[in-house]
Amino acid sequence: MEQIEYILPKDIEKRSFEIIGLELEQMGIRLPAEQEPITKRAIHTTADFEYARTLVYSDGAIETAKNLICSGADIVTDTNMAFSGINKKKLASFGGSAHCFMADEEVAKEAAERGVTRAAVSMERAAKIQKPVIFAIGNAPTALIQLHEMYEKGIFRPAFIIGVPVGFVNVVAAKELILETDIPHIVNRGRKGGSNVAAAICNAILYLL
């Protein structure tokens, strides 16, 4: 039986990251230094070490994301859960705001009329924001598909995409679409992900600042 550790509340997260580091070392996994805080926070959020192998970072992704936030970029999520999880006070200190349009009545109405998902319409709404936008997608592959379609048509180019939707329908294919572009990104290959992971990645980048 695993023994109970008596740890002060303020030290629990620190101890968690120590355990993650130790177990990665035991697995023979050495993360690139710039990616380590982000990947470890994804593992911390999920207790799933597979993220050490499946998270894909475009060249210079971390530095690009940090520069965007420091320049006041906004973050758009595809769920209210991810929106709720983002440290909006920290984001606001750099001039940025977080948005989620999924619960907007007009978005729901338009999606129903067009026979598309609210996530797709939400991405179109987000594309009208008059500043750089980081997209944190943790649930809806159709959000990634819509972003890719607008990019391919030359309508809109996202500043950055965090693509970690979870599920079984179109999830893997939607992520691969983003991986094939030159849009700066952090994408988790495969079926795993979630709104909690999307928020965790956003926060990991914010905490680096």
Short mmCIF file of C-alpha atoms in Angstrom, two decimals:
data_model
loop_
_atom_site.label_atom_id
_atom_site.label_comp_id
_atom_site.label_asym_id
_atom_site.label_seq_id
_atom_site.Cartn_x
_atom_site.Cartn_y
_atom_site.Cartn_z
CA MET A 1 0.00 0.00 0.00
CA GLU A 2 1.25 3.48 -0.89
CA GLN A 3 2.14 5.50 2.18
CA ILE A 4 0.41 8.80 2.99
CA GLU A 5 2.71 11.81 2.69
CA TYR A 6 2.09 14.65 5.11
CA ILE A 7 2.62 17.82 3.09
CA LEU A 8 1.62 21.39 3.73
CA PRO A 9 -1.15 22.56 1.37
CA LYS A 10 1.12 25.19 -0.17
CA ASP A 11 3.68 22.49 -1.05
CA ILE A 12 1.36 19.95 -2.69
CA GLU A 13 1.78 21.25 -6.24
CA LYS A 14 5.55 21.50 -5.85
CA ARG A 15 5.67 17.91 -4.59
CA SER A 16 3.48 16.78 -7.48
CA PHE A 17 5.89 18.25 -10.01
CA GLU A 18 8.81 16.60 -8.21
CA ILE A 19 7.07 13.23 -8.55
CA ILE A 20 6.35 13.87 -12.23
CA GLY A 21 10.00 14.74 -12.85
CA LEU A 22 11.19 11.62 -11.03
CA GLU A 23 8.83 9.31 -12.89
CA LEU A 24 9.77 10.81 -16.25
CA GLU A 25 13.41 10.22 -15.38
CA GLN A 26 12.64 6.61 -14.48
CA MET A 27 10.97 6.22 -17.87
CA GLY A 28 14.07 7.57 -19.57
CA ILE A 29 12.19 10.61 -20.86
CA ARG A 30 14.02 13.92 -21.00
CA LEU A 31 11.80 16.80 -22.08
CA PRO A 32 13.20 19.78 -24.02
CA ALA A 33 13.79 22.55 -21.47
CA GLU A 34 11.43 25.06 -23.08
CA GLN A 35 8.61 22.48 -23.33
CA GLU A 36 9.07 20.96 -19.90
CA PRO A 37 6.81 23.33 -17.86
CA ILE A 38 3.94 22.96 -20.33
CA THR A 39 4.14 19.19 -20.73
CA LYS A 40 4.54 18.65 -17.00
CA ARG A 41 1.45 20.78 -16.30
CA ALA A 42 -0.56 18.72 -18.80
CA ILE A 43 0.60 15.59 -16.97
CA HIS A 44 -0.16 17.20 -13.61
CA THR A 45 -3.70 17.98 -14.76
CA THR A 46 -4.41 14.48 -16.07
CA ALA A 47 -1.99 12.12 -14.25
CA ASP A 48 -1.31 10.80 -17.76
CA PHE A 49 2.34 10.47 -18.74
CA GLU A 50 1.48 9.80 -22.38
CA TYR A 51 1.45 13.57 -22.92
CA ALA A 52 5.24 13.45 -22.68
CA ARG A 53 5.21 11.57 -25.98
CA THR A 54 2.17 12.96 -27.80
CA LEU A 55 2.31 16.75 -27.29
CA VAL A 56 3.66 18.31 -30.47
CA TYR A 57 5.17 21.81 -30.49
CA SER A 58 5.80 23.80 -33.65
CA ASP A 59 9.23 25.44 -33.95
CA GLY A 60 9.53 28.24 -31.41
CA ALA A 61 6.00 27.63 -30.16
CA ILE A 62 6.60 28.61 -26.54
CA GLU A 63 8.44 31.83 -27.36
CA THR A 64 5.75 32.74 -29.90
CA ALA A 65 2.95 32.19 -27.39
CA LYS A 66 4.76 34.17 -24.71
CA ASN A 67 5.35 37.07 -27.10
CA LEU A 68 1.70 37.06 -28.13
CA ILE A 69 0.51 37.23 -24.53
CA CYS A 70 3.02 39.94 -23.67
CA SER A 71 1.67 41.91 -26.64
CA GLY A 72 -1.90 41.71 -25.31
CA ALA A 73 -3.29 38.81 -27.33
CA ASP A 74 -6.69 37.41 -26.40
CA ILE A 75 -7.52 33.75 -25.77
CA VAL A 76 -10.63 32.10 -27.25
CA THR A 77 -11.84 28.74 -25.96
CA ASP A 78 -14.37 26.27 -27.31
CA THR A 79 -15.90 25.52 -23.91
CA ASN A 80 -16.90 27.46 -20.84
CA MET A 81 -14.98 24.90 -18.80
CA ALA A 82 -11.69 25.88 -20.45
CA PHE A 83 -12.67 29.54 -20.20
CA SER A 84 -13.29 29.13 -16.47
CA GLY A 85 -9.96 27.42 -15.93
CA ILE A 86 -7.77 30.09 -17.49
CA ASN A 87 -6.07 32.55 -15.14
CA LYS A 88 -7.83 35.61 -16.52
CA LYS A 89 -6.32 37.98 -13.96
CA LYS A 90 -2.83 37.03 -15.10
CA LEU A 91 -3.87 37.33 -18.75
CA ALA A 92 -5.40 40.76 -18.10
CA SER A 93 -2.13 41.97 -16.58
CA PHE A 94 -0.71 41.80 -20.11
CA GLY A 95 -3.73 43.46 -21.71
CA GLY A 96 -5.45 40.29 -22.90
CA SER A 97 -8.95 38.91 -22.36
CA ALA A 98 -10.46 35.44 -22.57
CA HIS A 99 -13.59 34.69 -24.57
CA CYS A 100 -15.99 31.82 -25.13
CA PHE A 101 -18.87 32.31 -27.54
CA MET A 102 -20.43 28.85 -27.16
CA ALA A 103 -23.29 30.00 -24.92
CA ASP A 104 -24.12 33.04 -27.04
CA GLU A 105 -27.76 32.86 -28.18
CA GLU A 106 -26.98 34.32 -31.60
CA VAL A 107 -24.25 31.72 -32.12
CA ALA A 108 -26.65 28.92 -31.20
CA LYS A 109 -29.34 30.30 -33.49
CA GLU A 110 -26.99 30.67 -36.47
CA ALA A 111 -25.54 27.20 -35.94
CA ALA A 112 -29.03 25.67 -35.94
CA GLU A 113 -30.07 27.57 -39.07
CA ARG A 114 -26.94 26.54 -40.96
CA GLY A 115 -26.82 22.98 -39.67
CA VAL A 116 -23.31 23.35 -38.27
CA THR A 117 -21.86 23.18 -34.78
CA ARG A 118 -21.79 26.10 -32.37
CA ALA A 119 -18.04 25.58 -32.19
CA ALA A 120 -17.66 26.29 -35.90
CA VAL A 121 -19.75 29.49 -35.67
CA SER A 122 -17.82 30.49 -32.53
CA MET A 123 -14.56 30.32 -34.46
CA GLU A 124 -16.03 32.60 -37.13
CA ARG A 125 -17.08 35.01 -34.39
CA ALA A 126 -13.59 34.88 -32.85
CA ALA A 127 -12.00 35.64 -36.22
CA LYS A 128 -13.60 39.11 -36.03
CA ILE A 129 -11.68 40.08 -32.89
CA GLN A 130 -9.45 42.98 -33.88
CA LYS A 131 -6.24 41.69 -32.27
CA PRO A 132 -4.12 38.52 -32.28
CA VAL A 133 -5.95 35.50 -30.87
CA ILE A 134 -4.67 32.32 -29.25
CA PHE A 135 -7.21 29.52 -29.71
CA ALA A 136 -7.44 26.96 -26.91
CA ILE A 137 -9.49 24.06 -28.24
CA GLY A 138 -10.11 21.22 -25.80
CA ASN A 139 -13.42 19.71 -26.88
CA ALA A 140 -14.62 20.38 -30.41
CA PRO A 141 -12.72 19.06 -33.43
CA THR A 142 -15.11 21.10 -35.60
CA ALA A 143 -13.49 24.22 -34.13
CA LEU A 144 -10.12 23.10 -35.49
CA ILE A 145 -11.68 22.13 -38.81
CA GLN A 146 -13.31 25.56 -39.12
CA LEU A 147 -10.06 27.35 -38.25
CA HIS A 148 -8.25 25.26 -40.86
CA GLU A 149 -10.89 25.99 -43.49
CA MET A 150 -10.71 29.76 -42.90
CA TYR A 151 -6.92 29.56 -43.03
CA GLU A 152 -6.92 27.57 -46.30
CA LYS A 153 -9.31 30.04 -47.91
CA GLY A 154 -7.15 32.97 -46.85
CA ILE A 155 -9.97 34.41 -44.75
CA PHE A 156 -8.22 34.29 -41.39
CA ARG A 157 -4.92 33.16 -39.94
CA PRO A 158 -4.95 32.30 -36.22
CA ALA A 159 -2.00 33.68 -34.31
CA PHE A 160 -1.65 30.45 -32.33
CA ILE A 161 -3.59 27.21 -31.83
CA ILE A 162 -3.63 24.97 -28.78
CA GLY A 163 -5.32 21.92 -30.28
CA VAL A 164 -6.19 19.31 -27.67
CA PRO A 165 -9.80 18.22 -28.28
CA VAL A 166 -10.75 14.87 -26.76
CA GLY A 167 -12.97 12.21 -28.30
CA PHE A 168 -13.53 9.71 -31.07
CA VAL A 169 -15.19 11.48 -34.02
CA ASN A 170 -12.87 13.52 -36.27
CA VAL A 171 -10.58 14.32 -33.34
CA VAL A 172 -7.40 12.74 -34.68
CA ALA A 173 -7.97 14.01 -38.25
CA ALA A 174 -8.74 17.55 -37.09
CA LYS A 175 -5.51 17.72 -35.10
CA GLU A 176 -3.52 16.46 -38.08
CA LEU A 177 -4.95 19.29 -40.21
CA ILE A 178 -3.42 21.84 -37.86
CA LEU A 179 -0.12 19.97 -37.67
CA GLU A 180 0.18 20.27 -41.45
CA THR A 181 -0.02 24.08 -41.39
CA ASP A 182 2.58 26.70 -40.55
CA ILE A 183 0.33 28.16 -37.83
CA PRO A 184 2.24 28.19 -34.51
CA HIS A 185 0.74 25.44 -32.38
CA ILE A 186 0.76 23.02 -29.50
CA VAL A 187 -1.24 19.93 -30.47
CA ASN A 188 -1.77 16.63 -28.72
CA ARG A 189 -1.73 13.79 -31.22
CA GLY A 190 -4.36 11.10 -30.79
CA ARG A 191 -7.69 10.98 -29.01
CA LYS A 192 -6.67 12.41 -25.66
CA GLY A 193 -7.10 16.00 -24.51
CA GLY A 194 -9.89 17.99 -22.93
CA SER A 195 -10.90 21.43 -21.74
CA ASN A 196 -8.84 20.97 -18.59
CA VAL A 197 -5.75 20.30 -20.68
CA ALA A 198 -6.40 23.33 -22.89
CA ALA A 199 -6.69 25.57 -19.83
CA ALA A 200 -3.63 23.97 -18.22
CA ILE A 201 -1.49 24.71 -21.28
CA CYS A 202 -2.68 28.32 -21.34
CA ASN A 203 -1.87 28.71 -17.66
CA ALA A 204 1.51 27.02 -18.01
CA ILE A 205 2.48 29.62 -20.61
CA LEU A 206 1.11 32.45 -18.46
CA TYR A 207 3.11 31.22 -15.46
CA LEU A 208 6.29 31.31 -17.51
CA LEU A 209 5.78 35.08 -17.64
#
